[in-house]
CSV table of C-alpha atoms in Angstrom, one decimal:
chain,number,residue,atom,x,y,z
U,137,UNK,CA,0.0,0.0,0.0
U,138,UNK,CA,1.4,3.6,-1.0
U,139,UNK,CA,0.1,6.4,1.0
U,140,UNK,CA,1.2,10.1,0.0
U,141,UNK,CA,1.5,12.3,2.5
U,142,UNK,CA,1.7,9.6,5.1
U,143,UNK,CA,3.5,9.6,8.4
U,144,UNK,CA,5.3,7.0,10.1
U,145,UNK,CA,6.7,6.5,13.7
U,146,UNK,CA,10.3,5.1,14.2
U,147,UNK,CA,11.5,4.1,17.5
U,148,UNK,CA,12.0,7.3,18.9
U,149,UNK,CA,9.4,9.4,16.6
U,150,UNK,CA,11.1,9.7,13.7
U,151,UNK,CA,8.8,11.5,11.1
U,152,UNK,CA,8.4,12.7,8.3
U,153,UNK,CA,4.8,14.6,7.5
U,154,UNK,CA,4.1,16.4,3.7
U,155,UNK,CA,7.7,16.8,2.9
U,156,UNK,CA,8.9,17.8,6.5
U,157,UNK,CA,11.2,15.4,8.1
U,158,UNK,CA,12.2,15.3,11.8
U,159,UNK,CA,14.2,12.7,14.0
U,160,UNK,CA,14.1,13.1,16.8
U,161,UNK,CA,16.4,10.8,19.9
U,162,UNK,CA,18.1,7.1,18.7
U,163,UNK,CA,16.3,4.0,17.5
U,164,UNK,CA,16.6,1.0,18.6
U,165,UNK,CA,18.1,-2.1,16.6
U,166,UNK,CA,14.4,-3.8,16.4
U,167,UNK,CA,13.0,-0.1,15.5
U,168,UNK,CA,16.0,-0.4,12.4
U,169,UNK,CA,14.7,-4.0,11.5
U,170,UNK,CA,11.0,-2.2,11.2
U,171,UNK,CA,12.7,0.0,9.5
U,172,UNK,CA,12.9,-2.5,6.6
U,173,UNK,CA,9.3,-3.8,6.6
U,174,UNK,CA,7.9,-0.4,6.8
U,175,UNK,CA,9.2,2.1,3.7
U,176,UNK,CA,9.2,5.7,3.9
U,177,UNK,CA,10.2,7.9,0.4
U,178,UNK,CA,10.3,11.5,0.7
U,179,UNK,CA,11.6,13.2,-2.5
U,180,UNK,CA,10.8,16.5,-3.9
U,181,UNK,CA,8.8,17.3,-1.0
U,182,UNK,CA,6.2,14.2,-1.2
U,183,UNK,CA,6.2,11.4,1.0
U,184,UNK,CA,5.2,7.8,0.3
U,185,UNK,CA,4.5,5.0,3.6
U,186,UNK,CA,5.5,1.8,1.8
U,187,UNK,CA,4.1,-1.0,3.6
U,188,UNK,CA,4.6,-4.7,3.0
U,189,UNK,CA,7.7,-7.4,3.7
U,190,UNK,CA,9.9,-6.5,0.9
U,191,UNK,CA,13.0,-5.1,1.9
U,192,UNK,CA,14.0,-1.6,0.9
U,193,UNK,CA,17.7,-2.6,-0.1
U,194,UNK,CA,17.7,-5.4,-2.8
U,195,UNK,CA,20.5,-7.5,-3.0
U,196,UNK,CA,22.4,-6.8,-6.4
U,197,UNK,CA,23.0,-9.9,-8.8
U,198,UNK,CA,26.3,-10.9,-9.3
U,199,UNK,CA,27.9,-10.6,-12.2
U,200,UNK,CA,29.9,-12.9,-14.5
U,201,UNK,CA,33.0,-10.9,-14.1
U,202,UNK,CA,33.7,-11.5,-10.7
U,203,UNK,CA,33.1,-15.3,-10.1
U,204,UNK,CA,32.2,-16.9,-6.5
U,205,UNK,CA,35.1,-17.9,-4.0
U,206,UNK,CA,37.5,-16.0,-1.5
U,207,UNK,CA,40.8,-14.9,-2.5
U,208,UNK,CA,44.2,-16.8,-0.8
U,209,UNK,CA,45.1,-13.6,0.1
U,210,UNK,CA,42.8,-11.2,0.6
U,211,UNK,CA,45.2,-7.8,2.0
U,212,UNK,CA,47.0,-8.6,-1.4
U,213,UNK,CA,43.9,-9.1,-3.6
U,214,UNK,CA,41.9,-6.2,-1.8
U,215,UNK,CA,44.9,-4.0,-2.2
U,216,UNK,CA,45.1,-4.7,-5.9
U,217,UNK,CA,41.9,-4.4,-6.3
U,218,UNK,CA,41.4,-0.7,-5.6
U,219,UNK,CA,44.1,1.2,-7.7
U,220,UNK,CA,43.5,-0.6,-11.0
U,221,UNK,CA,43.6,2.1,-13.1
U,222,UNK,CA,41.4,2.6,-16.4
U,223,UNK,CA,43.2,0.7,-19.6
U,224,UNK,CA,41.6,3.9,-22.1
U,225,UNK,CA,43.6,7.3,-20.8
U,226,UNK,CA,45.0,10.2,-22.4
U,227,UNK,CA,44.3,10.8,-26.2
U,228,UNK,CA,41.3,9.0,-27.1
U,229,UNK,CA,39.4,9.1,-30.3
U,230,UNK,CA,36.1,11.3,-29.6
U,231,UNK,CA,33.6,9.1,-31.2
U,232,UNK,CA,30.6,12.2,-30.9
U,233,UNK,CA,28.8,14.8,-28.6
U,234,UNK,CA,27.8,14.6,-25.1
U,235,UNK,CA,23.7,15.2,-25.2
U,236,UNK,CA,23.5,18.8,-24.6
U,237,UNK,CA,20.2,17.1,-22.3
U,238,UNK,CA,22.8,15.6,-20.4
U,239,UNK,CA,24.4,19.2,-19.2
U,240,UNK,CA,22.5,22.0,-20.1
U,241,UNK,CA,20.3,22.6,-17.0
U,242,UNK,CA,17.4,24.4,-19.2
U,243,UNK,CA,17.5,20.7,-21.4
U,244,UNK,CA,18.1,18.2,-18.3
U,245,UNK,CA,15.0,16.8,-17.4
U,246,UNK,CA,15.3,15.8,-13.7
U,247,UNK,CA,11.6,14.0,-13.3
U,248,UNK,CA,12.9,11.0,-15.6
U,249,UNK,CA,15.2,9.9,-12.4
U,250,UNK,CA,12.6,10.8,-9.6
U,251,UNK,CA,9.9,8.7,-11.6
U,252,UNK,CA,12.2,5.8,-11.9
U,253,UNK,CA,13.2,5.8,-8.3
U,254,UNK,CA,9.2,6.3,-7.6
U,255,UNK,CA,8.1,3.4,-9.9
U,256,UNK,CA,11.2,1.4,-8.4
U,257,UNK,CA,11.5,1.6,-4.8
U,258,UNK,CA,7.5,2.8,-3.8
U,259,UNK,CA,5.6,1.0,-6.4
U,260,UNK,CA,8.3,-2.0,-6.4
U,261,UNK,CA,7.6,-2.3,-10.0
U,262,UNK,CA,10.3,-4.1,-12.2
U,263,UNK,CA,12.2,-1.3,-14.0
U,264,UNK,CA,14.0,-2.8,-17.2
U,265,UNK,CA,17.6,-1.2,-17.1
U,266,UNK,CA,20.1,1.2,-15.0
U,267,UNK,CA,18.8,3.8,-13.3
U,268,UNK,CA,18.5,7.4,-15.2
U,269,UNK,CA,20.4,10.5,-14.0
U,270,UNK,CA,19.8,12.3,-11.2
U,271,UNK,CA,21.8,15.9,-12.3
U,272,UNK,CA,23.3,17.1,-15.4
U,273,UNK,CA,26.8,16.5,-15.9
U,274,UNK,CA,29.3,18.9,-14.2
U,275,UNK,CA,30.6,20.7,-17.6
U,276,UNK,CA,33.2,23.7,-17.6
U,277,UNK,CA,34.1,25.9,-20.3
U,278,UNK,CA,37.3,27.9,-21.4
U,279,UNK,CA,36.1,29.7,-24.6
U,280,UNK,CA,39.9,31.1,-25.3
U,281,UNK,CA,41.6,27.8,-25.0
U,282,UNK,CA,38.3,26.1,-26.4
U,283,UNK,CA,38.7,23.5,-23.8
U,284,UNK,CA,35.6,21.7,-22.0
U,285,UNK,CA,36.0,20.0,-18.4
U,286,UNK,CA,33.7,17.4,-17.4
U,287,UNK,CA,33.5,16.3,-13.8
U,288,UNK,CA,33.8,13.2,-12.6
U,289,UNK,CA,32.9,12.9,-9.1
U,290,UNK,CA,35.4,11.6,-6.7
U,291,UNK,CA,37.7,11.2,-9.6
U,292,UNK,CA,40.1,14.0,-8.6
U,293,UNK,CA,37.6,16.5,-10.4
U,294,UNK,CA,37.9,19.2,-7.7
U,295,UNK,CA,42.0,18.7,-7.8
U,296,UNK,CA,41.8,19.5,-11.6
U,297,UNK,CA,39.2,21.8,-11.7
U,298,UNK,CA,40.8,24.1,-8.7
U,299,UNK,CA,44.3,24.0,-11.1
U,300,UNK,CA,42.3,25.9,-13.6
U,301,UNK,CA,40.0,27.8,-11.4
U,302,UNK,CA,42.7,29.6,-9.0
U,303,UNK,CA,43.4,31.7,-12.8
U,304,UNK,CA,40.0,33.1,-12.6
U,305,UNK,CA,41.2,35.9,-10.1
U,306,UNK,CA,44.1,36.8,-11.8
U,307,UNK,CA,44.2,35.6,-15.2
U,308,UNK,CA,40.9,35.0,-17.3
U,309,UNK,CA,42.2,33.9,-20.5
U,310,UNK,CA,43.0,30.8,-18.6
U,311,UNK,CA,39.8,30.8,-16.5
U,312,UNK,CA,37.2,27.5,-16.3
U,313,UNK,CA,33.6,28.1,-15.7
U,314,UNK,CA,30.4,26.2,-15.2
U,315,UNK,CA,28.9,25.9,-18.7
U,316,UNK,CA,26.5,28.5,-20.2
U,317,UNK,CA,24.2,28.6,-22.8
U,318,UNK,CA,23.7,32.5,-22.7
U,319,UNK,CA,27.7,32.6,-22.9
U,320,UNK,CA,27.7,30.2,-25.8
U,321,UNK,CA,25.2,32.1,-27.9
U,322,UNK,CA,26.8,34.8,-27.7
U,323,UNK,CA,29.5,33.1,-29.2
U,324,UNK,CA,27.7,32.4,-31.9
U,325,UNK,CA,27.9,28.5,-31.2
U,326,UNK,CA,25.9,25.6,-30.8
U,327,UNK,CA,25.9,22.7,-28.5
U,328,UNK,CA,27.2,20.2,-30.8
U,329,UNK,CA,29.7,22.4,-33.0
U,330,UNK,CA,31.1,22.9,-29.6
U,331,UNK,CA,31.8,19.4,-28.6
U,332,UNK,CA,32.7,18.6,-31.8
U,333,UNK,CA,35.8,22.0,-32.2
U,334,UNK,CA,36.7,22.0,-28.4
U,335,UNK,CA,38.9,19.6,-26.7
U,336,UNK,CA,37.1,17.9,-24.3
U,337,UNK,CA,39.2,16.5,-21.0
U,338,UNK,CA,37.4,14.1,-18.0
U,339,UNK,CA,39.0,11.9,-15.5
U,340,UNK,CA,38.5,8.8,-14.0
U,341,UNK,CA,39.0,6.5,-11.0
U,342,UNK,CA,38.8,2.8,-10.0
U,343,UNK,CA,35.2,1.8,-9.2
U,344,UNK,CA,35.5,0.0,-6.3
U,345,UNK,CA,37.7,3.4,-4.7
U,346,UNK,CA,35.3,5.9,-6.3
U,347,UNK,CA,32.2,3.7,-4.6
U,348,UNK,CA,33.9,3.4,-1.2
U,349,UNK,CA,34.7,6.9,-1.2
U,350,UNK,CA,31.5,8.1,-2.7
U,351,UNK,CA,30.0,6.2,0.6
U,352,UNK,CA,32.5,7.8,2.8
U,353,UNK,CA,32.1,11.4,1.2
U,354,UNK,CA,28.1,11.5,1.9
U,355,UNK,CA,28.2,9.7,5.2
U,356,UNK,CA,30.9,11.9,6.7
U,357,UNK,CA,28.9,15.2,5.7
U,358,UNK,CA,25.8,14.2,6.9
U,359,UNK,CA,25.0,16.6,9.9
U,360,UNK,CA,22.7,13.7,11.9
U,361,UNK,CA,24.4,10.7,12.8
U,362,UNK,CA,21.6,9.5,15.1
U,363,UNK,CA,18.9,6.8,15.1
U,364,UNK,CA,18.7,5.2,11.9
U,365,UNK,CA,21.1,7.6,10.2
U,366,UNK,CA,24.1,6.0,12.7
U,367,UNK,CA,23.5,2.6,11.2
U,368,UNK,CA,24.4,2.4,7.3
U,369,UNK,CA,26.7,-0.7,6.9
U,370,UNK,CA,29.1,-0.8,4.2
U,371,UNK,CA,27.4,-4.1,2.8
U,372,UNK,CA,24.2,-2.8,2.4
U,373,UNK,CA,25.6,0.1,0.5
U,374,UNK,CA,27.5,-2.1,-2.0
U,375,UNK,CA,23.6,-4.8,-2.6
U,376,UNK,CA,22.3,-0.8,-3.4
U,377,UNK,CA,24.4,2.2,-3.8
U,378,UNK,CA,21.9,4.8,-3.7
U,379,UNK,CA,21.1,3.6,-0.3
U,380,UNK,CA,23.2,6.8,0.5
U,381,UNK,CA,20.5,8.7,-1.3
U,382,UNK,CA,17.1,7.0,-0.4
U,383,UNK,CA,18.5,7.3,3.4
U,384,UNK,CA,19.1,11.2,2.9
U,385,UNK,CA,15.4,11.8,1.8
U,386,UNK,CA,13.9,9.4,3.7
U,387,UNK,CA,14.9,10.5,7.1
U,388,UNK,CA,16.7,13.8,6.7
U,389,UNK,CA,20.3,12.6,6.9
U,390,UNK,CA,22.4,14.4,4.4
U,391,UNK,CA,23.7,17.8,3.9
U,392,UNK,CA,22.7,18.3,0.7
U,393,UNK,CA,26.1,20.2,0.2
U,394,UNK,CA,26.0,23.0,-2.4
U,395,UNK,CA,23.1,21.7,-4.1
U,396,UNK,CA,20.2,24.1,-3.3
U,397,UNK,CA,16.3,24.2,-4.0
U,398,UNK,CA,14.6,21.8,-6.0
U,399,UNK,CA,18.0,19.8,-6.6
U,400,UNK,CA,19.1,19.5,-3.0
U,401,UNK,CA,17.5,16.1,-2.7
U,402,UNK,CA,20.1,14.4,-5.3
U,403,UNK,CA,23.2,15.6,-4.1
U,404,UNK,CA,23.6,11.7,-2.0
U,405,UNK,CA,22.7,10.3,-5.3
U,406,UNK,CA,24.7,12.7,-7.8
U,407,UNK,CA,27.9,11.7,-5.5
U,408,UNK,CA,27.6,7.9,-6.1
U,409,UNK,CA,26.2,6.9,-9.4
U,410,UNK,CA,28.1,5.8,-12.9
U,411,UNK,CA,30.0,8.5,-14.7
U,412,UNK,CA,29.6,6.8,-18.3
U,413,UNK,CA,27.0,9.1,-18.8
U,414,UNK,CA,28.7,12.0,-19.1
U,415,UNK,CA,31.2,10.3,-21.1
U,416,UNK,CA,29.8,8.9,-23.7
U,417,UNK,CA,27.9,9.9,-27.1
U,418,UNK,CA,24.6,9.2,-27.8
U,419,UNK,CA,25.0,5.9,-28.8
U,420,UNK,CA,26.0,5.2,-25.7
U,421,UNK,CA,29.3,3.4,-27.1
U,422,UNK,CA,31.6,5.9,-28.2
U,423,UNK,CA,33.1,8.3,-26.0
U,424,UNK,CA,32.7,12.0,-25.9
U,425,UNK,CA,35.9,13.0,-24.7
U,426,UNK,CA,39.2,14.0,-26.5
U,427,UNK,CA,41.7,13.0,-23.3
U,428,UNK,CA,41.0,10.9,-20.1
U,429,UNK,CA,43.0,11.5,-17.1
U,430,UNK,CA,42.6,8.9,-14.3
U,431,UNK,CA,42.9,9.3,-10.5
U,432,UNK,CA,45.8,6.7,-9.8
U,433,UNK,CA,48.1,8.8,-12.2
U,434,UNK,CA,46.9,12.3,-12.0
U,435,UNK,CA,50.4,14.4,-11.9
U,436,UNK,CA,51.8,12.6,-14.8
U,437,UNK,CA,48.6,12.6,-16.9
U,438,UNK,CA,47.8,16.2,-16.4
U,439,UNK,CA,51.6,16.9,-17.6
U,440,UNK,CA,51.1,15.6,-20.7
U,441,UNK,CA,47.9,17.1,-20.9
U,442,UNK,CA,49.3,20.6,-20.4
U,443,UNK,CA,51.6,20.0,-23.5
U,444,UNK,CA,49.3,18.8,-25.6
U,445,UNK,CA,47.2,22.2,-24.4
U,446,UNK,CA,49.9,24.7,-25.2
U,447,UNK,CA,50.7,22.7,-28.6
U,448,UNK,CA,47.0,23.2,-29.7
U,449,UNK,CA,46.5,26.5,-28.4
U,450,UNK,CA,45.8,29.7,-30.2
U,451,UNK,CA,49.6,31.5,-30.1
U,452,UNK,CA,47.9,34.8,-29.1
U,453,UNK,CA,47.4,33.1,-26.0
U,454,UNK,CA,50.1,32.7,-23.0
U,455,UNK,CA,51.0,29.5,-22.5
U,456,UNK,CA,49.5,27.2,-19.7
U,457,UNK,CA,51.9,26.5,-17.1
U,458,UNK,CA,52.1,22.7,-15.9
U,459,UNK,CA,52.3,23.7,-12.1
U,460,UNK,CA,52.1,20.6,-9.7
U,461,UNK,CA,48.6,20.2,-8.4
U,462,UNK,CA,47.8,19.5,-4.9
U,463,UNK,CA,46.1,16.5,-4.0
U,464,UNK,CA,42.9,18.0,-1.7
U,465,UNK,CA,43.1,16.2,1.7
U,466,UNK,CA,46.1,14.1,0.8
U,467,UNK,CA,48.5,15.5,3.0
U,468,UNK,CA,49.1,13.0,4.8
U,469,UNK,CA,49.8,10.7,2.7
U,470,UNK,CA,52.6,12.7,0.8
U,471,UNK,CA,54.2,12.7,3.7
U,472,UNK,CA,53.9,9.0,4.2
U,473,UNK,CA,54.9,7.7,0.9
U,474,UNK,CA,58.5,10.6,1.0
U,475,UNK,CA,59.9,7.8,2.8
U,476,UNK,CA,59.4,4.8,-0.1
U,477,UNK,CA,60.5,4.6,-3.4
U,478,UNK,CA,58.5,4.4,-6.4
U,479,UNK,CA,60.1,4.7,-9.7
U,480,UNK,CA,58.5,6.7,-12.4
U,481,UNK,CA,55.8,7.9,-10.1
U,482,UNK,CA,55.0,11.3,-9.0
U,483,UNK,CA,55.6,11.9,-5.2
U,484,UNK,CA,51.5,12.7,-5.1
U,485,UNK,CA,49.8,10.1,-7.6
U,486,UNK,CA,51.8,7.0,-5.1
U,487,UNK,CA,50.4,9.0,-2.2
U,488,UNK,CA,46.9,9.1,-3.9
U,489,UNK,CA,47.4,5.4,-3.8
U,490,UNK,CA,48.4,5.0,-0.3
U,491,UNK,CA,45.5,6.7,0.6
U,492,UNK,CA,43.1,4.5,-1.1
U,493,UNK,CA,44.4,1.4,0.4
U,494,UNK,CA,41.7,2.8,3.4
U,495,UNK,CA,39.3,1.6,0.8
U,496,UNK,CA,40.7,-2.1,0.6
U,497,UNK,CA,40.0,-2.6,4.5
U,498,UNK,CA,36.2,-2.1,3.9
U,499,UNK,CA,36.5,-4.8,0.8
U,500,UNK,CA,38.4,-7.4,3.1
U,501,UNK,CA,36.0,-7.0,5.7
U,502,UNK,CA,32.6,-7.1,3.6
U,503,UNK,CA,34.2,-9.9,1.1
U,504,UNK,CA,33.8,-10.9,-2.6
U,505,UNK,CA,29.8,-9.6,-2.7
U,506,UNK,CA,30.3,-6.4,-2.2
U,507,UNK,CA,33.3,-6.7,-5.0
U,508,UNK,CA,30.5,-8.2,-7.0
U,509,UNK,CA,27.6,-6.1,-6.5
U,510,UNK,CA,30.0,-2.7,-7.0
U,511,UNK,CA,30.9,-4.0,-10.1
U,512,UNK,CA,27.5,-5.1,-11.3
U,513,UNK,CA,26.4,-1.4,-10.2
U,514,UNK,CA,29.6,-0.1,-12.2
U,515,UNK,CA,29.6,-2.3,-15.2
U,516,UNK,CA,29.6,0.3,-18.1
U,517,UNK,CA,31.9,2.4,-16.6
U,518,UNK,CA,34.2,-0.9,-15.9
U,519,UNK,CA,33.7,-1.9,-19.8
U,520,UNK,CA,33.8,2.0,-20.7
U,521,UNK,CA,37.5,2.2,-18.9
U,522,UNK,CA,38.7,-1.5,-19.8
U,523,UNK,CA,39.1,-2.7,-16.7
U,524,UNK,CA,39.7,-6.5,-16.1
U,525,UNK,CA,39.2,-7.7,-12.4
U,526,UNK,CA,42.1,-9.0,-11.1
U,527,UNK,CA,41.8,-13.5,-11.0
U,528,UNK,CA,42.4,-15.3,-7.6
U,529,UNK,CA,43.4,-19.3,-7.5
């Protein structure tokens, strides 16, 4: 039975009453357990009472990838596991244009993910296929350099973006912004000319790192940490990743972080879903992007970037300088990893890679179904970035 508007009473009154949500005090474990029988959906500002013994969190289906068993040794395999590094980087062949639907916020049509995740996880309804978007893609322009960003969260996005971004104040030539379609108008352009004569740049990151730290991202901003936000295991996050998501509507968990208005209920979903859809064409195949630069090898990708930038650029222009980036939050682990040795491997990209290792503890302790459901939840982006999953005997 769906009831909008409904209320419903969790352990210690937690509520939530025509889009107004409250918790109030700590639930009990059996209150959590209730939790499960009895649904509640908030998004947009409606609220749905989902009644019935179906669970909210459905176990993900393996997939043939990633084959039953236990590693021999799991701190080795786990390890491995979480800095495999996309096999397509740097110069790519751009097959097409992103769908301007995809970025353009007057385009993207944001009720196509709300009425999946209605007919979904209220109505229980058997959805063919992934799940739609729930925000445009994060695209940034440089009209001088003709140069489009698209960001990847938790792929080191911020890192590169802030390179480009801390020009805007002195320099603008060299200055990245959040697209426009006044700004590209006035230019005289349209969407897909653009793609098409700009050079188009991403980045992207292991799927099993960019999952963990997707889940630790939106956990550790949520401002309540009580009741039946304390409780979100790591498992049950891998069997459904937007858990992070339906948790933060539900009952008023997340921060919503820069996201304001109308799209402040995504942000928990935005943070944690597949990024092959803003990198692919429209025929969903071919990519969109000119250059790839992944997480594991950030310093010496971007290097090469910035050259192949200055050798394209217009000569009026001054040339890009390929200043070291700074790892956001990392140092601590640049200091850790001064002591080793790594040939051919910036100081920052191995400390990138210490860092993640914090990832392969929550693998070892969850085991091979969370490896399996994150890569059944990631499988285009693992086929989009040619990643084979390391074999065990």
């Amino acid at each position: 039975m769906v009831s909008p508007g409904a209320g419903l009473i969790l352990g210690a009154r937690t509520r939530c009453l025509h889009g107004t949500h409250k918790t109030l005090g700590r639930t009990s474990a059996s209150a959590l357990r209730r939790y499960f029988r009895l649904r509640l959906l908030c998004i947009a500002g409606l609220c749905f009472l989902v009644t019935g013994a179906a669970e909210l969190i459905g176990l993900g289906t393996a997939v043939t990838e990633v084959s039953g068993g236990h590693p021999t040794s799991p701190t080795d395999y786990f390890s491995k596991l979480v800095i495999l590094a996309s096999n397509v980087y740097g110069e790519v062949k751009k097959a097409g244009p992103l769908l301007a639907e995809r970025y353009d916020e007057n385009l993207f049509n944001q009720s196509i993910f709300q009425d999946w995740l209605l007919r979904k996880v209220v109505y229980r309804e058997d959805v063919p296929g992934p799940a739609p978007m729930s925000y445009k893609c994060g695209v940034y322009v440089n009209h001088h350099y003709k140069i489009i960003f698209i960001r990847n969260r938790k792929a080191a996005s911020t890192t590169v973006l802030d390179t480009f971004k801390a020009a805007c104040k002195s320099q603008e030539t060299m200055c990245m912004r959040p697209f426009s379609a006044e700004e590209m108008k006035k230019r005289g352009l349209q969407h897909d000319d653009m793609w098409r004569s700009y050079y188009v740049i991403s980045s992207t990151r292991n799927p099993w790192a960019r999952a963990a730290s997707g889940y630790d991202y939106t956990r550790d901003r949520w401002p309540e940490k009580t009741g039946v936000c304390e409780i979100v295991p790591f498992r049950q996050f891998c069997a459904d990743p937007y858990l992070m998501g339906k948790m933060s509507n539900m009952f008023r968990c997340g921060a919503q972080g820069s996201f304001r208005g109308d799209d402040a209920w995504a942000y928990d979903f935005y943070h944690i879903e597949p990024s092959y859809h803003c990198m692919v064409d429209a025929s969903g195949t071919g990519l969109s992007v000119d250059y790839l630069i992944r997480y594991e090898h950030l310093h010496e990708d971007f290097a090469n970037l910035v050259d192949i930038l200055n050798r394209r650029r217009d000569p009026s222009l001054p040339e890009i300088r390929g200043s070291r980036m700074r790892w956001r939050k990392q140092g601590v682990f640049v200091q850790e990893v001064r002591s080793r040795t790594q040939t051919g491997m910036w100081h920052e990209d191995a400390a990138a890679l210490v860092s993640t290792d914090r990832h392969a503890v929550r693998y070892r302790e969850c085991g091979m179904d969370c490896v399996r459901d994150i890569a059944a939840f990631f499988a285009k982006d693992i086929r989009l970035m040619n990643i084979s999953v390391p074999a065990w005997a």
